[in-house]
Coordinates of N, CA and C in Angstrom, one line a residue:
D1 N 44.9 19.0 -15.6 CA 44.9 18.6 -17.0 C 43.6 17.8 -17.2
D2 N 43.0 17.9 -18.3 CA 41.8 17.2 -18.7 C 42.3 16.0 -19.5
V3 N 43.0 15.1 -18.9 CA 43.6 14.0 -19.7 C 43.0 12.6 -19.3
Y4 N 42.8 12.4 -18.0 CA 42.4 11.2 -17.5 C 41.2 11.4 -16.5
L5 N 40.4 10.3 -16.4 CA 39.3 10.3 -15.5 C 39.5 9.2 -14.4
A6 N 39.4 9.6 -13.2 CA 39.4 8.6 -12.1 C 38.1 8.7 -11.4
I7 N 37.6 7.5 -11.1 CA 36.3 7.4 -10.3 C 36.6 6.6 -9.1
L8 N 36.3 7.2 -8.0 CA 36.5 6.6 -6.7 C 35.1 6.4 -6.0
R9 N 35.0 5.3 -5.4 CA 33.7 5.0 -4.7 C 34.0 4.4 -3.3
L10 N 33.4 5.0 -2.3 CA 33.6 4.4 -1.0 C 32.2 4.3 -0.4
D11 N 31.7 3.1 -0.3 CA 30.4 2.8 0.3 C 30.6 2.4 1.8
E12 N 29.7 2.7 2.6 CA 29.8 2.4 4.0 C 30.1 1.0 4.3
G13 N 31.2 0.7 5.1 CA 31.6 -0.6 5.4 C 32.3 -1.4 4.3
E14 N 32.6 -0.7 3.2 CA 33.3 -1.3 2.1 C 34.7 -0.7 1.9
D15 N 35.6 -1.4 1.2 CA 36.9 -0.9 0.8 C 36.7 0.1 -0.3
L16 N 37.6 1.0 -0.5 CA 37.6 2.0 -1.6 C 37.7 1.3 -2.9
R17 N 36.9 1.6 -3.8 CA 36.9 1.1 -5.2 C 37.4 2.2 -6.1
V18 N 38.3 1.8 -7.0 CA 38.9 2.8 -7.9 C 38.9 2.3 -9.4
F19 N 38.6 3.3 -10.3 CA 38.6 3.0 -11.7 C 39.3 4.2 -12.4
G20 N 40.2 3.9 -13.3 CA 40.9 4.9 -14.1 C 40.6 4.7 -15.6
S21 N 40.4 5.8 -16.3 CA 40.1 5.7 -17.7 C 41.3 5.2 -18.5
D22 N 42.5 5.3 -18.0 CA 43.7 4.9 -18.7 C 44.8 4.6 -17.7
S23 N 45.4 3.4 -17.8 CA 46.5 3.1 -16.9 C 47.7 4.0 -17.0
A24 N 47.8 4.8 -18.1 CA 48.9 5.7 -18.2 C 48.8 6.8 -17.1
F25 N 47.6 7.0 -16.6 CA 47.4 8.0 -15.5 C 48.3 7.6 -14.3
A26 N 48.4 6.3 -14.0 CA 49.3 5.9 -12.9 C 50.7 6.1 -13.1
E27 N 51.1 6.0 -14.4 CA 52.5 6.2 -14.8 C 53.0 7.6 -14.9
E28 N 52.0 8.5 -15.3 CA 52.4 9.9 -15.6 C 52.1 10.9 -14.6
S29 N 51.4 10.5 -13.5 CA 51.0 11.4 -12.5 C 51.2 10.9 -11.1
R30 N 51.6 11.8 -10.2 CA 51.8 11.3 -8.8 C 50.4 10.9 -8.2
L31 N 49.4 11.7 -8.5 CA 48.1 11.4 -8.0 C 47.6 10.1 -8.6
G32 N 47.8 9.9 -9.9 CA 47.5 8.6 -10.6 C 48.2 7.5 -9.9
A33 N 49.5 7.6 -9.6 CA 50.2 6.5 -9.0 C 49.7 6.2 -7.6
L34 N 49.3 7.3 -6.9 CA 48.7 7.1 -5.6 C 47.4 6.3 -5.6
L35 N 46.5 6.7 -6.6 CA 45.2 6.1 -6.7 C 45.2 4.8 -7.4
L36 N 46.0 4.6 -8.4 CA 46.0 3.4 -9.2 C 47.2 2.5 -9.2
G37 N 48.3 3.0 -8.5 CA 49.6 2.3 -8.6 C 49.5 0.8 -8.2
D38 N 48.7 0.5 -7.2 CA 48.6 -0.9 -6.7 C 47.5 -1.7 -7.4
V39 N 46.7 -1.1 -8.3 CA 45.6 -1.7 -8.9 C 46.1 -2.6 -10.0
E40 N 45.7 -3.9 -10.0 CA 46.1 -4.8 -11.1 C 45.0 -5.4 -11.8
T41 N 43.8 -4.9 -11.7 CA 42.6 -5.4 -12.4 C 42.8 -5.4 -13.9
A42 N 42.8 -6.6 -14.5 CA 42.9 -6.6 -15.9 C 41.6 -6.3 -16.6
V43 N 41.7 -5.6 -17.7 CA 40.5 -5.2 -18.4 C 40.5 -6.0 -19.7
P44 N 39.3 -6.5 -20.1 CA 39.2 -7.3 -21.3 C 39.5 -6.5 -22.5
D45 N 39.7 -7.1 -23.7 CA 40.0 -6.5 -24.9 C 38.9 -5.5 -25.2
L46 N 39.2 -4.2 -25.4 CA 38.3 -3.1 -25.6 C 37.5 -3.2 -26.9
D47 N 38.1 -3.7 -27.9 CA 37.4 -3.9 -29.2 C 36.3 -4.9 -29.0
E48 N 36.5 -5.9 -28.3 CA 35.4 -6.9 -28.1 C 34.3 -6.3 -27.2
V49 N 34.7 -5.6 -26.1 CA 33.7 -5.0 -25.2 C 32.8 -4.0 -26.0
V50 N 33.4 -3.1 -26.8 CA 32.7 -2.1 -27.5 C 31.8 -2.8 -28.5
A51 N 32.2 -3.8 -29.2 CA 31.4 -4.6 -30.2 C 30.2 -5.2 -29.5
E52 N 30.4 -5.7 -28.3 CA 29.3 -6.4 -27.6 C 28.3 -5.4 -27.1
T53 N 28.7 -4.2 -26.8 CA 27.8 -3.2 -26.2 C 27.1 -2.3 -27.2
T54 N 27.4 -2.4 -28.5 CA 26.7 -1.6 -29.5 C 26.1 -2.5 -30.6
E55 N 25.1 -1.9 -31.3 CA 24.4 -2.6 -32.3 C 25.4 -2.8 -33.5
A56 N 25.1 -3.8 -34.3 CA 25.9 -4.1 -35.5 C 26.0 -2.9 -36.4
G57 N 27.1 -2.5 -36.8 CA 27.3 -1.3 -37.7 C 27.4 0.0 -37.0
D58 N 27.1 0.0 -35.7 CA 27.1 1.3 -34.9 C 28.3 1.4 -34.0
T59 N 29.3 0.5 -34.2 CA 30.5 0.4 -33.3 C 31.3 1.6 -33.6
P60 N 31.5 2.5 -32.5 CA 32.4 3.6 -32.7 C 33.8 3.2 -32.7
P61 N 34.7 4.0 -33.3 CA 36.1 3.7 -33.3 C 36.7 3.6 -31.8
V62 N 37.5 2.7 -31.6 CA 38.1 2.5 -30.3 C 39.5 3.1 -30.3
D63 N 39.8 3.9 -29.3 CA 41.1 4.6 -29.1 C 42.1 3.5 -28.8
P64 N 43.1 3.2 -29.7 CA 44.0 2.1 -29.5 C 45.0 2.3 -28.3
D65 N 45.1 3.6 -27.9 CA 46.0 3.9 -26.8 C 45.4 3.8 -25.4
V66 N 44.1 3.6 -25.3 CA 43.4 3.6 -24.0 C 43.5 2.3 -23.4
E67 N 43.9 2.2 -22.1 CA 43.9 1.0 -21.3 C 43.3 1.3 -19.9
P68 N 41.9 1.2 -19.8 CA 41.3 1.4 -18.5 C 41.8 0.4 -17.5
I69 N 41.8 0.8 -16.2 CA 42.3 0.1 -15.1 C 41.4 0.2 -13.9
G70 N 41.4 -0.9 -13.2 CA 40.6 -0.8 -11.9 C 39.3 -1.5 -12.0
D71 N 38.4 -1.2 -11.0 CA 37.1 -1.8 -10.8 C 36.1 -1.2 -11.7
A72 N 35.9 -1.8 -12.9 CA 35.0 -1.3 -13.9 C 33.5 -1.5 -13.5
D73 N 33.3 -2.3 -12.5 CA 31.9 -2.6 -12.0 C 31.5 -1.6 -10.9
L74 N 32.2 -0.6 -10.6 CA 31.9 0.2 -9.4 C 30.6 1.0 -9.6
L75 N 30.1 1.2 -10.8 CA 28.9 1.9 -11.1 C 27.8 1.0 -11.5
A76 N 27.9 -0.3 -11.5 CA 26.9 -1.2 -12.0 C 25.6 -1.1 -11.3
D77 N 25.6 -0.9 -10.0 CA 24.3 -0.8 -9.3 C 23.6 0.6 -9.6
L78 N 24.3 1.5 -10.2 CA 23.7 2.8 -10.6 C 23.3 2.8 -12.1
G79 N 23.4 1.6 -12.7 CA 22.9 1.5 -14.1 C 24.0 1.5 -15.2
I80 N 25.3 1.5 -14.8 CA 26.4 1.5 -15.7 C 27.2 0.3 -15.5
P81 N 26.9 -0.8 -16.1 CA 27.7 -2.0 -16.0 C 29.1 -1.9 -16.6
A82 N 30.0 -2.7 -16.2 CA 31.4 -2.7 -16.6 C 31.5 -2.5 -18.1
P83 N 30.8 -3.4 -18.9 CA 31.0 -3.2 -20.4 C 30.7 -1.8 -20.9
R84 N 29.6 -1.2 -20.3 CA 29.3 0.1 -20.8 C 30.3 1.1 -20.4
L85 N 30.8 1.1 -19.1 CA 31.8 2.0 -18.7 C 33.1 1.9 -19.5
L86 N 33.5 0.7 -19.8 CA 34.7 0.4 -20.6 C 34.5 0.9 -22.1
A87 N 33.3 0.7 -22.6 CA 33.0 1.2 -24.0 C 33.0 2.7 -24.1
V88 N 32.5 3.4 -23.1 CA 32.5 4.8 -23.0 C 33.9 5.4 -23.0
C89 N 34.7 4.7 -22.1 CA 36.1 5.2 -22.0 C 37.0 4.9 -23.2
A90 N 36.6 3.9 -24.0 CA 37.3 3.5 -25.2 C 37.0 4.3 -26.4
R91 N 35.9 5.1 -26.4 CA 35.6 5.8 -27.6 C 36.7 6.8 -27.9
E92 N 37.0 6.8 -29.2 CA 38.1 7.7 -29.7 C 37.6 9.1 -29.6
G93 N 38.5 10.0 -29.1 CA 38.2 11.4 -29.0 C 37.4 11.8 -27.7
M94 N 37.1 10.9 -26.8 CA 36.4 11.3 -25.6 C 37.3 11.9 -24.6
L95 N 37.0 13.0 -24.1 CA 37.8 13.7 -23.1 C 37.2 13.3 -21.7
P96 N 37.9 13.4 -20.6 CA 37.4 13.1 -19.3 C 36.1 13.9 -19.0
A97 N 36.0 15.2 -19.5 CA 34.8 16.0 -19.3 C 33.6 15.4 -20.0
D98 N 33.9 14.8 -21.2 CA 32.8 14.2 -21.9 C 32.4 12.9 -21.2
L99 N 33.3 12.1 -20.7 CA 33.0 10.9 -20.0 C 32.2 11.2 -18.7
T100 N 32.6 12.3 -18.0 CA 31.9 12.7 -16.8 C 30.5 13.1 -17.1
A101 N 30.3 13.9 -18.1 CA 28.9 14.3 -18.5 C 28.1 13.1 -18.9
E102 N 28.6 12.2 -19.7 CA 27.8 11.1 -20.1 C 27.5 10.1 -19.0
L103 N 28.4 9.9 -18.1 CA 28.2 9.0 -17.0 C 27.2 9.6 -16.0
C104 N 27.4 10.8 -15.7 CA 26.5 11.5 -14.8 C 25.1 11.6 -15.3
A105 N 24.9 11.8 -16.6 CA 23.6 11.8 -17.2 C 23.0 10.4 -17.1
A106 N 23.8 9.4 -17.3 CA 23.2 8.0 -17.3 C 22.8 7.6 -15.9
I107 N 23.4 8.2 -14.8 CA 22.9 7.8 -13.5 C 21.9 8.8 -12.9
G108 N 21.5 9.8 -13.7 CA 20.5 10.8 -13.3 C 21.1 12.0 -12.6
A109 N 22.4 12.2 -12.7 CA 23.0 13.4 -12.1 C 23.5 14.4 -13.1
G110 N 23.0 14.4 -14.3 CA 23.4 15.3 -15.3 C 23.2 16.7 -15.0
D111 N 22.0 17.1 -14.5 CA 21.8 18.5 -14.1 C 22.7 18.9 -13.0
A112 N 22.9 18.1 -12.0 CA 23.8 18.4 -10.9 C 25.2 18.7 -11.3
I113 N 25.7 17.9 -12.2 CA 27.1 18.1 -12.7 C 27.2 19.4 -13.5
D114 N 26.1 19.7 -14.3 CA 26.1 20.9 -15.1 C 26.1 22.1 -14.2
Q115 N 25.3 22.1 -13.1 CA 25.3 23.2 -12.1 C 26.6 23.4 -11.4
L116 N 27.3 22.3 -11.1 CA 28.6 22.3 -10.5 C 29.6 23.0 -11.4
R117 N 29.6 22.6 -12.7 CA 30.5 23.2 -13.7 C 30.3 24.7 -13.8
E118 N 29.0 25.1 -13.8 CA 28.7 26.5 -14.0 C 29.1 27.3 -12.8
S119 N 29.1 26.7 -11.7 CA 29.5 27.5 -10.4 C 31.0 27.7 -10.3
V120 N 31.8 27.0 -11.0 CA 33.2 27.1 -10.9 C 33.8 28.1 -11.8

């Protein structure tokens, strides 16, 4: 199902870092519970995060039902700091495929993800 996005990152010598686009993933899915069940990382108020990351008047609507969970800084060294990741996840109407495309494009892997999608 294209309902939730989970990002996992394992760097050499580091612990696994996990981020989920919505905490409901851990409640509604066995895979989500496995990946995010023990994660307790609190996420700041999304309305504030989105307002801080956009220009005045350009603030997109925030999905009131979205509650990201986990390590929102796991892509910071790739150019996607936590506030940006949270703002993208909070945009109303964004599907996980949309999130994946936008995040991959931001880190320079947009063409690679497009090729992967076309090959499936």
